[in-house]
Tab-separated table of C-alpha atoms and ligand atoms in Angstrom:
chain	number	residue	atom	x	y	z
A	89	MET	CA	-0.370	-0.045	-0.056
A	90	ASP	CA	1.191	3.260	-0.330
A	91	CYS	CA	0.940	6.745	1.678
A	92	ASP	CA	-2.492	8.529	1.473
A	93	ARG	CA	-0.581	12.126	0.847
A	94	CYS	CA	3.382	11.040	-0.902
A	95	GLY	CA	3.174	7.847	-2.528
A	96	ARG	CA	5.718	6.199	-0.266
A	97	GLU	CA	5.547	3.257	0.811
A	98	ALA	CA	3.195	2.918	4.067
A	99	VAL	CA	4.082	1.726	7.375
A	100	MET	CA	0.136	1.952	8.207
A	101	HIS	CA	-2.391	1.112	8.654
A	102	ALA	CA	-5.438	3.115	10.950
A	103	ALA	CA	-8.195	1.411	9.518
A	104	TYR	CA	-10.796	4.083	12.018
A	105	SER	CA	-9.572	7.173	10.169
A	106	GLY	CA	-9.063	4.858	6.942
A	107	ALA	CA	-5.537	6.384	6.507
A	108	HIS	CA	-2.145	5.209	4.955
A	109	LEU	CA	1.193	6.747	6.543
A	110	CYS	CA	4.208	6.248	5.194
A	111	ASP	CA	7.251	7.228	7.834
A	112	ASP	CA	7.388	10.127	7.621
A	113	HIS	CA	3.827	11.270	7.302
A	114	LEU	CA	3.120	9.094	10.227
A	115	ARG	CA	5.731	10.746	12.358
A	116	GLU	CA	3.507	13.767	11.536
A	117	SER	CA	0.560	12.897	12.223
A	118	VAL	CA	1.472	11.734	16.148
A	119	GLU	CA	2.887	15.419	16.775
A	120	LYS	CA	0.057	16.509	15.336
A	121	ARG	CA	-2.011	14.784	17.637
A	122	VAL	CA	0.234	15.447	20.553
A	123	ARG	CA	0.079	19.024	20.091
A	124	ARG	CA	-3.888	19.511	19.309
A	125	ARG	CA	-4.077	18.186	22.112
A	126	ILE	CA	-1.623	20.673	24.060
A	127	ARG	CA	-3.694	23.233	22.642
A	128	LYS	CA	-7.267	21.456	23.036
A	129	ASP	CA	-6.171	20.915	26.749
A	130	ASP	CA	-4.999	24.469	27.115
A	131	LEU	CA	-2.150	23.515	28.851
A	132	LEU	CA	-0.095	26.815	27.766
A	133	PRO	CA	-1.688	30.005	29.125
A	134	ALA	CA	-2.097	33.102	27.051
A	135	ASP	CA	-0.526	34.744	29.184
A	136	ALA	CA	3.075	32.179	29.763
A	137	SER	CA	6.108	34.768	28.811
A	138	PRO	CA	9.714	33.711	28.889
A	139	GLU	CA	9.573	36.924	32.423
A	140	THR	CA	7.485	34.404	34.302
A	141	PRO	CA	7.477	30.185	32.231
A	142	GLN	CA	5.091	27.345	32.673
A	143	THR	CA	7.260	24.166	34.441
A	144	TRP	CA	5.834	21.066	33.596
A	145	VAL	CA	6.970	17.959	34.854
A	146	VAL	CA	6.761	14.522	32.838
A	147	GLY	CA	7.103	11.332	34.176
A	148	LEU	CA	9.624	9.536	32.743
A	149	SER	CA	9.149	5.554	33.562
A	150	GLY	CA	11.911	4.639	29.605
A	151	GLY	CA	9.136	2.894	28.105
A	152	LYS	CA	7.898	4.216	24.448
A	153	ASP	CA	5.536	6.103	25.482
A	154	SER	CA	6.654	8.952	27.770
A	155	VAL	CA	9.843	8.849	25.994
A	156	VAL	CA	7.643	9.087	22.937
A	157	LEU	CA	5.452	12.392	25.136
A	158	THR	CA	9.334	13.631	26.659
A	159	HIS	CA	10.528	13.600	22.814
A	160	ILE	CA	7.984	15.330	21.447
A	161	LEU	CA	7.522	18.352	24.146
A	162	GLU	CA	11.694	18.430	23.688
A	163	GLU	CA	10.836	19.064	20.056
A	164	THR	CA	7.937	21.584	20.196
A	165	PHE	CA	9.139	23.540	23.333
A	166	GLY	CA	12.651	22.391	23.702
A	167	ARG	CA	13.483	26.156	22.392
A	168	ASP	CA	10.137	28.234	23.851
A	169	PRO	CA	11.075	30.344	26.594
A	170	ARG	CA	8.220	30.643	28.132
A	171	VAL	CA	7.743	26.619	29.182
A	172	GLU	CA	10.491	25.235	30.973
A	173	LEU	CA	10.836	20.634	31.061
A	174	VAL	CA	11.588	18.796	34.246
A	175	ALA	CA	11.854	15.000	33.680
A	176	LEU	CA	11.182	13.027	36.088
A	177	SER	CA	11.354	9.369	36.830
A	178	ILE	CA	10.847	7.136	39.521
A	179	HIS	CA	12.843	3.914	40.790
A	180	GLU	CA	10.594	1.659	42.281
A	181	GLY	CA	13.461	-1.480	43.010
A	182	ILE	CA	13.306	-3.563	41.125
A	183	GLU	CA	15.404	-5.593	39.849
A	184	GLY	CA	16.880	-5.916	36.225
A	185	TYR	CA	14.469	-4.112	35.544
A	186	ARG	CA	14.237	-0.112	35.715
A	187	ASP	CA	17.711	0.288	36.130
A	188	GLU	CA	17.855	-0.613	32.303
A	189	SER	CA	15.164	1.855	31.291
A	190	LEU	CA	16.705	4.189	33.332
A	191	ASP	CA	19.361	4.362	31.142
A	192	ALA	CA	16.546	4.659	28.471
A	193	CYS	CA	15.619	7.659	30.217
A	194	ARG	CA	19.796	9.204	31.236
A	195	ALA	CA	20.381	8.859	27.409
A	196	LEU	CA	17.069	10.478	26.254
A	197	THR	CA	17.918	13.293	28.147
A	198	THR	CA	21.199	13.385	27.990
A	199	ASP	CA	21.132	14.210	24.360
A	200	ARG	CA	18.327	16.449	24.427
A	201	ASP	CA	20.173	18.728	27.647
A	202	LEU	CA	16.783	18.400	29.666
A	203	ARG	CA	16.812	18.455	33.634
A	204	HIS	CA	16.175	14.375	34.707
A	205	GLU	CA	15.523	14.165	38.333
A	206	VAL	CA	15.180	10.634	39.857
A	207	VAL	CA	13.537	9.910	42.407
A	208	SER	CA	13.598	6.374	44.744
A	209	TYR	CA	11.141	4.503	46.554
A	210	ALA	CA	14.394	3.690	48.556
A	211	ASP	CA	15.228	7.230	49.886
A	212	GLU	CA	11.741	8.083	50.300
A	213	LEU	CA	9.640	5.253	51.826
A	214	GLY	CA	12.301	2.967	53.465
A	215	THR	CA	11.502	-0.039	50.851
A	216	ARG	CA	11.479	-1.526	47.157
A	217	MET	CA	9.372	-3.104	45.356
A	218	ASP	CA	11.174	-6.206	45.196
A	219	ASP	CA	10.995	-6.234	49.008
A	220	VAL	CA	6.845	-5.207	49.001
A	221	VAL	CA	5.822	-8.021	46.851
A	222	GLU	CA	8.355	-10.611	49.068
A	223	THR	CA	6.169	-9.266	52.483
A	224	ASP	CA	2.919	-8.464	50.402
A	225	PRO	CA	0.688	-7.115	53.822
A	226	GLU	CA	-1.964	-6.640	52.329
A	227	ASP	CA	-2.283	-9.748	50.198
A	228	MET	CA	-2.799	-7.510	47.507
A	229	ALA	CA	-1.159	-7.317	43.265
A	230	ALA	CA	2.604	-5.698	43.437
A	231	CYS	CA	0.832	-3.166	40.748
A	232	ALA	CA	-1.786	-2.224	43.886
A	233	TYR	CA	1.103	-0.978	45.643
A	234	CYS	CA	3.504	0.787	42.953
A	235	GLY	CA	0.736	2.440	41.736
A	236	VAL	CA	0.070	4.712	45.143
A	237	PHE	CA	3.449	4.837	45.985
A	238	ARG	CA	3.759	6.033	42.132
A	239	ARG	CA	0.963	8.549	42.169
A	240	ASP	CA	1.935	9.997	45.810
A	241	LEU	CA	5.466	10.338	44.771
A	242	LEU	CA	4.831	11.853	41.249
A	243	GLU	CA	3.113	14.605	42.721
A	244	ALA	CA	4.878	15.268	45.992
A	245	TYR	CA	8.189	16.492	43.378
A	246	ALA	CA	5.712	17.652	40.776
A	247	GLU	CA	5.184	20.260	43.509
A	248	ALA	CA	7.945	20.936	45.452
A	249	PHE	CA	9.479	21.534	42.030
A	250	ASP	CA	6.912	24.091	40.564
A	251	ALA	CA	5.516	22.775	38.363
A	252	ASP	CA	2.368	23.883	36.808
A	253	LYS	CA	1.113	21.218	35.081
A	254	LEU	CA	2.249	17.537	35.758
A	255	LEU	CA	2.748	15.353	32.096
A	256	MET	CA	1.951	11.981	31.863
A	257	GLY	CA	2.091	9.502	29.108
A	258	HIS	CA	-1.172	7.793	28.679
A	259	ASN	CA	-1.795	6.755	24.796
A	260	LEU	CA	-5.328	5.888	23.856
A	261	ASP	CA	-5.328	3.192	24.215
A	262	ASP	CA	-4.190	3.135	28.285
A	263	GLU	CA	-7.325	6.217	28.704
A	264	ALA	CA	-9.996	4.047	27.438
A	265	GLN	CA	-9.074	0.473	29.712
A	266	THR	CA	-9.362	2.307	32.109
A	267	ALA	CA	-13.085	4.026	31.307
A	268	LEU	CA	-13.488	0.494	30.306
A	269	MET	CA	-12.633	-0.644	33.967
A	270	ASN	CA	-14.035	2.103	36.033
A	271	PHE	CA	-17.453	1.815	34.185
A	272	PHE	CA	-17.149	-1.835	34.053
A	273	GLU	CA	-16.850	-1.773	37.801
A	274	GLY	CA	-19.836	0.623	38.629
A	275	ASP	CA	-17.121	3.874	39.623
A	276	LEU	CA	-18.822	6.629	39.291
A	277	GLN	CA	-16.646	8.385	42.006
A	278	GLN	CA	-13.546	6.960	40.656
A	279	ILE	CA	-14.872	8.331	37.514
A	280	ALA	CA	-15.029	11.729	38.557
A	281	LYS	CA	-11.860	11.376	40.332
A	282	HIS	CA	-10.194	11.015	36.675
A	283	PHE	CA	-12.142	14.597	34.927
A	284	ASP	CA	-10.276	16.273	37.888
A	285	ALA	CA	-7.046	14.455	37.864
A	286	SER	CA	-6.574	14.011	34.309
A	287	LEU	CA	-9.618	15.040	31.746
A	288	GLY	CA	-10.792	17.473	29.838
A	289	PRO	CA	-9.543	21.503	29.069
A	290	PHE	CA	-8.960	22.866	32.258
A	291	ASP	CA	-10.991	26.061	31.995
A	292	ARG	CA	-13.973	23.610	32.303
A	293	ARG	CA	-12.788	21.005	35.786
A	294	ARG	CA	-13.147	22.873	39.259
A	295	GLU	CA	-11.934	24.776	40.786
A	296	ASN	CA	-8.497	22.771	43.137
A	297	ASP	CA	-6.199	23.663	44.397
A	298	HIS	CA	-4.816	20.935	46.229
A	299	PHE	CA	-2.878	18.834	43.828
A	300	VAL	CA	-0.859	19.590	39.976
A	301	PRO	CA	-3.566	19.536	37.153
A	302	ARG	CA	-2.339	16.108	35.977
A	303	ALA	CA	-2.672	16.046	31.545
A	304	LYS	CA	-1.989	13.557	29.038
A	305	PRO	CA	-1.714	15.355	25.629
A	306	LEU	CA	-0.955	11.251	24.286
A	307	ARG	CA	-4.235	10.542	24.854
A	308	ASP	CA	-5.178	10.690	21.267
A	309	VAL	CA	-3.379	8.274	20.112
A	310	PRO	CA	-3.185	4.027	20.482
A	311	GLU	CA	-0.291	2.368	21.481
A	312	LYS	CA	0.552	0.769	18.234
A	313	GLU	CA	1.102	4.251	16.431
A	314	VAL	CA	3.377	5.465	19.422
A	315	ALA	CA	5.397	1.820	19.352
A	316	LEU	CA	5.866	2.395	15.659
A	317	TYR	CA	6.644	6.540	16.219
A	318	ALA	CA	9.313	5.389	19.123
A	319	TYR	CA	11.131	2.817	16.483
A	320	LEU	CA	10.955	4.745	14.093
A	321	ALA	CA	12.554	8.076	15.261
A	322	GLU	CA	15.155	5.735	16.366
A	323	LEU	CA	13.790	7.049	20.413
A	324	PRO	CA	15.817	4.615	23.559
A	325	ALA	CA	12.827	3.457	24.351
A	326	HIS	CA	13.061	0.016	27.229
A	327	VAL	CA	10.530	-2.040	26.524
A	328	THR	CA	11.098	-5.431	28.561
A	329	GLU	CA	7.839	-6.010	31.187
A	330	CYS	CA	8.047	-5.268	34.553
A	331	PRO	CA	8.847	-9.050	36.698
A	332	HIS	CA	6.135	-8.174	39.333
A	333	ALA	CA	3.437	-6.604	36.409
A	334	SER	CA	0.120	-8.249	38.184
A	335	GLU	CA	-2.753	-6.453	35.957
A	336	ALA	CA	-4.654	-9.463	35.041
A	337	TYR	CA	-8.313	-7.625	34.544
A	338	ARG	CA	-6.405	-4.951	32.975
A	339	GLY	CA	-5.571	-7.312	30.596
A	340	GLU	CA	-8.481	-8.810	29.900
A	341	ILE	CA	-9.981	-5.640	29.416
A	342	ARG	CA	-6.932	-4.938	26.977
A	343	ASN	CA	-7.586	-8.210	24.748
A	344	LEU	CA	-11.600	-7.324	24.700
A	345	LEU	CA	-11.038	-3.252	23.370
A	346	LEU	CA	-8.487	-5.019	20.756
A	347	GLU	CA	-10.526	-7.629	19.336
A	348	LEU	CA	-13.265	-4.413	19.098
A	349	GLU	CA	-11.405	-2.014	17.838
A	350	GLU	CA	-10.601	-4.996	15.264
A	351	ASN	CA	-14.529	-5.828	14.292
A	352	HIS	CA	-15.087	-1.511	14.841
A	353	PRO	CA	-12.406	0.770	13.317
A	354	GLY	CA	-12.940	4.235	15.903
A	355	THR	CA	-15.043	2.179	19.415
A	356	ARG	CA	-11.128	3.714	21.105
A	357	HIS	CA	-12.600	6.795	20.404
A	358	SER	CA	-16.205	6.792	20.960
A	359	ILE	CA	-15.693	5.566	24.723
A	360	MET	CA	-13.565	8.399	25.113
A	361	ALA	CA	-15.826	10.760	23.744
A	362	GLY	CA	-18.660	9.252	25.687
A	363	TYR	CA	-15.938	8.987	28.689
A	364	GLU	CA	-14.672	12.288	28.875
A	365	GLU	CA	-18.409	13.165	28.845
A	366	LEU	CA	-19.645	11.217	31.778
A	367	ALA	CA	-16.420	11.938	33.999
A	368	GLU	CA	-17.299	16.047	33.234
A	369	LEU	CA	-20.863	15.161	35.038
A	370	ALA	CA	-20.572	12.736	37.803
A	371	ALA	CA	-17.815	15.313	38.758
A	372	GLN	CA	-20.137	17.506	38.736
A	373	ARG	CA	-21.794	15.411	40.987
A	374	TYR	CA	-18.564	14.503	43.016
A	375	ARG	CA	-17.174	16.983	44.834
A	376	ASN	CA	-13.367	18.003	46.482
A	377	GLY	CA	-11.771	14.473	47.011
A	378	GLY	CA	-13.550	13.311	44.191
A	379	ASP	CA	-15.863	11.185	46.787
A	380	GLY	CA	-18.138	14.246	48.506
A	381	SER	CA	-15.887	14.349	51.697
A	382	ASP	CA	-13.103	17.295	52.916
A	383	LEU	CA	-10.117	16.995	51.995
A	384	GLY	CA	-6.960	18.074	54.791
A	385	ASP	CA	-3.409	16.717	55.049
A	386	CYS	CA	-1.646	13.872	55.902
A	387	ASP	CA	-0.734	13.455	59.350
A	388	ARG	CA	2.302	11.407	58.575
A	389	CYS	CA	3.534	12.257	54.616
A	390	GLY	CA	1.467	16.161	55.191
A	391	SER	CA	-0.163	15.376	51.746
A	392	THR	CA	-3.106	15.930	50.325
A	393	THR	CA	-6.213	13.389	51.786
A	394	SER	CA	-9.288	12.830	52.724
A	395	GLY	CA	-8.622	10.598	55.747
A	396	ARG	CA	-6.656	10.849	58.854
A	397	ILE	CA	-3.940	9.394	57.039
A	398	CYS	CA	-3.185	9.095	52.953
A	399	GLN	CA	-3.224	5.448	51.258
A	400	LYS	CA	0.270	5.665	50.795
A	401	CYS	CA	0.996	6.119	54.517
A	402	ARG	CA	-0.856	3.000	55.430
A	403	LEU	CA	0.491	0.795	52.601
A	404	VAL	CA	4.057	1.802	54.508
A	405	GLU	CA	3.280	1.568	57.367
A	406	SER	CA	1.431	-2.026	57.124
A	407	ILE	CA	4.545	-2.666	55.536
A	408	GLU	CA	6.354	-1.772	58.204
A	409	ALA	CA	4.391	-3.538	60.727
A	410	VAL	CA	5.666	-6.821	59.470
B	107	SF4	FE1	5.590	-0.704	39.071
B	107	SF4	FE2	3.253	-2.725	38.119
B	107	SF4	FE3	4.355	-0.577	36.513
B	107	SF4	FE4	5.910	-3.728	37.182
B	107	SF4	S1	3.840	-3.036	36.306
B	107	SF4	S2	6.327	-1.155	38.024
B	107	SF4	S3	5.077	-3.050	39.896
B	107	SF4	S4	2.894	-0.543	38.443
């Protein structure tokens, strides 16, 4: 097949749009979608200036999604005095996995002279994921601990770096999977939190001064196209799967979505279009933390929480108690 735009050999056919694209036009198309999402979500306020630059902290794991996002952001804003980019990596303490992906992060950021910060569970929480999996005091999947810890550290450090936005590399497949999981679990409060935390133009969100606002500029791009972009652009992405990966339910949803997309191209896009509206409606219903409760400071670490101590500190306490 030939590229619809230039007639060169196509490297990809997107069934949801009917497009055949060559390597150059696929890369151009991915970059356009990311930039369009940044504009649509108003990530760069009109009054941003070289005197009052925006600080954007980018969560950089070294996987294809965060590497592609960091690369496109740097290409777009690396020489723009209105934006300061900071790449933030979290070291979970997983032998044979995270050190390798941090090498990919360093290769990317050093090459582009980009500020890169690394924060570890060992330094911040006094534990490593390899040890958490061994003890498992709450009898939970590894990712359930790890997700809470990572989210907490990303938020805490984004705040410490005075970030205006925290940018994450979630792609369209990730977002559609999360949407379906929340929907199937019938969890409207979680859907409300999703809107407050990461969906929709910032000016449509409720006023929320508790958290650094999150954004996901890659959320219009399917996973396969992100992977192809990383390969074609020869980016230093780390592709090995984490040895503790344990999200079995997400795997089921992933397979279901792939099958639906195959038989009904465009399914992921339509799920997200409806989900964003649903999330906004849910956010109007549930205030504050998304659960109607008042937010305060965690007794132990001071971070924002709706209980006496935050979820991260509760898990750390139970690990310490073993
Ligand atoms: Fe953590 Fe799970 Fe990701 Fe491994 S797969 S890094 S345990 S969230």
